Amino acid sequence: MRCVFVQFRCTPGKTYEVADAIYDREVVSELFSTSGDYDLLAKIYIPDGADVGHYLSEKLFDIPGISRTLTTITFKAF
């Protein structure tokens, strides 16, 4: 499995609704609220052989209240 981190910027006032919807999808390993340009940070394991962009779009990016995302693909844990 490949680990990726996705940051979510939410429509003002919708962060908790977005967080609940993300958890309801049972896709993320961990989900954090954050400060700064993005509101949430998710750690997600992508199945081997799956296309990262397609997987994330299909599983998460259609949630209402998400205004922007930033995906970081990881290579190695130290």
mmCIF file with all atom_site columns, C-alpha atoms in Angstrom:
data_model
loop_
_atom_site.group_PDB
_atom_site.id
_atom_site.type_symbol
_atom_site.label_atom_id
_atom_site.label_alt_id
_atom_site.label_comp_id
_atom_site.label_asym_id
_atom_site.label_entity_id
_atom_site.label_seq_id
_atom_site.pdbx_PDB_ins_code
_atom_site.Cartn_x
_atom_site.Cartn_y
_atom_site.Cartn_z
_atom_site.occupancy
_atom_site.B_iso_or_equiv
_atom_site.pdbx_formal_charge
_atom_site.auth_seq_id
_atom_site.auth_comp_id
_atom_site.auth_asym_id
_atom_site.auth_atom_id
_atom_site.pdbx_PDB_model_num
ATOM 1  C CA . MET A 1 1  ? 0.000   0.000  0.000  1.00 0.00 ? 1  MET A CA 1
ATOM 2  C CA . ARG A 1 2  ? 1.147   3.514  -0.747 1.00 0.00 ? 2  ARG A CA 1
ATOM 3  C CA . CYS A 1 3  ? 0.775   6.208  1.911  1.00 0.00 ? 3  CYS A CA 1
ATOM 4  C CA . VAL A 1 4  ? -0.416  9.643  0.856  1.00 0.00 ? 4  VAL A CA 1
ATOM 5  C CA . PHE A 1 5  ? -1.394  12.723 2.818  1.00 0.00 ? 5  PHE A CA 1
ATOM 6  C CA . VAL A 1 6  ? -4.280  14.883 1.661  1.00 0.00 ? 6  VAL A CA 1
ATOM 7  C CA . GLN A 1 7  ? -5.009  18.363 2.963  1.00 0.00 ? 7  GLN A CA 1
ATOM 8  C CA . PHE A 1 8  ? -8.563  19.665 2.646  1.00 0.00 ? 8  PHE A CA 1
ATOM 9  C CA . ARG A 1 9  ? -9.692  23.269 2.539  1.00 0.00 ? 9  ARG A CA 1
ATOM 10 C CA . CYS A 1 10 ? -13.348 23.467 3.501  1.00 0.00 ? 10 CYS A CA 1
ATOM 11 C CA . THR A 1 11 ? -16.080 25.947 2.819  1.00 0.00 ? 11 THR A CA 1
ATOM 12 C CA . PRO A 1 12 ? -16.338 28.235 5.892  1.00 0.00 ? 12 PRO A CA 1
ATOM 13 C CA . GLY A 1 13 ? -18.460 26.609 8.594  1.00 0.00 ? 13 GLY A CA 1
ATOM 14 C CA . LYS A 1 14 ? -18.383 23.146 6.967  1.00 0.00 ? 14 LYS A CA 1
ATOM 15 C CA . THR A 1 15 ? -15.187 21.637 8.420  1.00 0.00 ? 15 THR A CA 1
ATOM 16 C CA . TYR A 1 16 ? -16.918 19.353 10.927 1.00 0.00 ? 16 TYR A CA 1
ATOM 17 C CA . GLU A 1 17 ? -19.429 18.170 8.332  1.00 0.00 ? 17 GLU A CA 1
ATOM 18 C CA . VAL A 1 18 ? -16.600 17.406 5.894  1.00 0.00 ? 18 VAL A CA 1
ATOM 19 C CA . ALA A 1 19 ? -14.629 15.583 8.602  1.00 0.00 ? 19 ALA A CA 1
ATOM 20 C CA . ASP A 1 20 ? -17.660 13.450 9.485  1.00 0.00 ? 20 ASP A CA 1
ATOM 21 C CA . ALA A 1 21 ? -18.264 12.633 5.817  1.00 0.00 ? 21 ALA A CA 1
ATOM 22 C CA . ILE A 1 22 ? -14.609 11.654 5.338  1.00 0.00 ? 22 ILE A CA 1
ATOM 23 C CA . TYR A 1 23 ? -14.769 9.287  8.317  1.00 0.00 ? 23 TYR A CA 1
ATOM 24 C CA . ASP A 1 24 ? -18.056 7.833  7.073  1.00 0.00 ? 24 ASP A CA 1
ATOM 25 C CA . ARG A 1 25 ? -16.287 6.743  3.869  1.00 0.00 ? 25 ARG A CA 1
ATOM 26 C CA . GLU A 1 26 ? -13.890 4.545  5.931  1.00 0.00 ? 26 GLU A CA 1
ATOM 27 C CA . VAL A 1 27 ? -10.931 5.437  3.694  1.00 0.00 ? 27 VAL A CA 1
ATOM 28 C CA . VAL A 1 28 ? -8.577  7.389  5.963  1.00 0.00 ? 28 VAL A CA 1
ATOM 29 C CA . SER A 1 29 ? -6.145  5.981  8.489  1.00 0.00 ? 29 SER A CA 1
ATOM 30 C CA . GLU A 1 30 ? -5.968  9.234  10.473 1.00 0.00 ? 30 GLU A CA 1
ATOM 31 C CA . LEU A 1 31 ? -7.636  12.636 10.195 1.00 0.00 ? 31 LEU A CA 1
ATOM 32 C CA . PHE A 1 32 ? -6.474  15.825 11.899 1.00 0.00 ? 32 PHE A CA 1
ATOM 33 C CA . SER A 1 33 ? -7.758  19.385 12.103 1.00 0.00 ? 33 SER A CA 1
ATOM 34 C CA . THR A 1 34 ? -5.009  21.856 11.224 1.00 0.00 ? 34 THR A CA 1
ATOM 35 C CA . SER A 1 35 ? -4.218  25.541 11.222 1.00 0.00 ? 35 SER A CA 1
ATOM 36 C CA . GLY A 1 36 ? -3.065  27.480 8.194  1.00 0.00 ? 36 GLY A CA 1
ATOM 37 C CA . ASP A 1 37 ? -4.263  27.350 4.604  1.00 0.00 ? 37 ASP A CA 1
ATOM 38 C CA . TYR A 1 38 ? -6.009  23.982 4.976  1.00 0.00 ? 38 TYR A CA 1
ATOM 39 C CA . ASP A 1 39 ? -8.504  22.789 7.581  1.00 0.00 ? 39 ASP A CA 1
ATOM 40 C CA . LEU A 1 40 ? -7.971  19.010 7.637  1.00 0.00 ? 40 LEU A CA 1
ATOM 41 C CA . LEU A 1 41 ? -5.084  16.616 7.051  1.00 0.00 ? 41 LEU A CA 1
ATOM 42 C CA . ALA A 1 42 ? -5.749  12.962 6.226  1.00 0.00 ? 42 ALA A CA 1
ATOM 43 C CA . LYS A 1 43 ? -3.363  10.014 6.106  1.00 0.00 ? 43 LYS A CA 1
ATOM 44 C CA . ILE A 1 44 ? -4.575  7.544  3.501  1.00 0.00 ? 44 ILE A CA 1
ATOM 45 C CA . TYR A 1 45 ? -3.232  4.208  2.301  1.00 0.00 ? 45 TYR A CA 1
ATOM 46 C CA . ILE A 1 46 ? -3.830  3.625  -1.403 1.00 0.00 ? 46 ILE A CA 1
ATOM 47 C CA . PRO A 1 47 ? -4.109  -0.044 -2.474 1.00 0.00 ? 47 PRO A CA 1
ATOM 48 C CA . ASP A 1 48 ? -1.224  -1.377 -4.550 1.00 0.00 ? 48 ASP A CA 1
ATOM 49 C CA . GLY A 1 49 ? -1.881  -0.980 -8.244 1.00 0.00 ? 49 GLY A CA 1
ATOM 50 C CA . ALA A 1 50 ? -4.550  1.700  -7.775 1.00 0.00 ? 50 ALA A CA 1
ATOM 51 C CA . ASP A 1 51 ? -4.185  5.031  -9.543 1.00 0.00 ? 51 ASP A CA 1
ATOM 52 C CA . VAL A 1 52 ? -3.792  7.612  -6.762 1.00 0.00 ? 52 VAL A CA 1
ATOM 53 C CA . GLY A 1 53 ? -5.729  10.414 -8.432 1.00 0.00 ? 53 GLY A CA 1
ATOM 54 C CA . HIS A 1 54 ? -8.580  8.199  -9.542 1.00 0.00 ? 54 HIS A CA 1
ATOM 55 C CA . TYR A 1 55 ? -8.813  6.477  -6.140 1.00 0.00 ? 55 TYR A CA 1
ATOM 56 C CA . LEU A 1 56 ? -8.961  9.770  -4.220 1.00 0.00 ? 56 LEU A CA 1
ATOM 57 C CA . SER A 1 57 ? -11.421 11.336 -6.665 1.00 0.00 ? 57 SER A CA 1
ATOM 58 C CA . GLU A 1 58 ? -13.700 8.317  -6.471 1.00 0.00 ? 58 GLU A CA 1
ATOM 59 C CA . LYS A 1 59 ? -13.528 7.882  -2.694 1.00 0.00 ? 59 LYS A CA 1
ATOM 60 C CA . LEU A 1 60 ? -13.300 11.412 -1.258 1.00 0.00 ? 60 LEU A CA 1
ATOM 61 C CA . PHE A 1 61 ? -13.254 14.399 -3.539 1.00 0.00 ? 61 PHE A CA 1
ATOM 62 C CA . ASP A 1 62 ? -16.997 14.511 -4.200 1.00 0.00 ? 62 ASP A CA 1
ATOM 63 C CA . ILE A 1 63 ? -17.810 15.362 -0.570 1.00 0.00 ? 63 ILE A CA 1
ATOM 64 C CA . PRO A 1 64 ? -19.815 18.599 -0.348 1.00 0.00 ? 64 PRO A CA 1
ATOM 65 C CA . GLY A 1 65 ? -18.009 21.406 1.465  1.00 0.00 ? 65 GLY A CA 1
ATOM 66 C CA . ILE A 1 66 ? -14.521 20.672 0.103  1.00 0.00 ? 66 ILE A CA 1
ATOM 67 C CA . SER A 1 67 ? -13.239 23.712 -1.772 1.00 0.00 ? 67 SER A CA 1
ATOM 68 C CA . ARG A 1 68 ? -9.642  22.591 -2.439 1.00 0.00 ? 68 ARG A CA 1
ATOM 69 C CA . THR A 1 69 ? -7.280  19.686 -1.813 1.00 0.00 ? 69 THR A CA 1
ATOM 70 C CA . LEU A 1 70 ? -3.519  19.178 -1.803 1.00 0.00 ? 70 LEU A CA 1
ATOM 71 C CA . THR A 1 71 ? -2.149  15.639 -2.107 1.00 0.00 ? 71 THR A CA 1
ATOM 72 C CA . THR A 1 72 ? 1.362   14.682 -1.048 1.00 0.00 ? 72 THR A CA 1
ATOM 73 C CA . ILE A 1 73 ? 2.665   11.313 -2.195 1.00 0.00 ? 73 ILE A CA 1
ATOM 74 C CA . THR A 1 74 ? 5.207   9.683  0.115  1.00 0.00 ? 74 THR A CA 1
ATOM 75 C CA . PHE A 1 75 ? 8.190   7.524  -0.818 1.00 0.00 ? 75 PHE A CA 1
ATOM 76 C CA . LYS A 1 76 ? 9.848   6.176  2.339  1.00 0.00 ? 76 LYS A CA 1
ATOM 77 C CA . ALA A 1 77 ? 9.244   6.313  6.080  1.00 0.00 ? 77 ALA A CA 1
ATOM 78 C CA . PHE A 1 78 ? 12.316  6.795  8.278  1.00 0.00 ? 78 PHE A CA 1
#
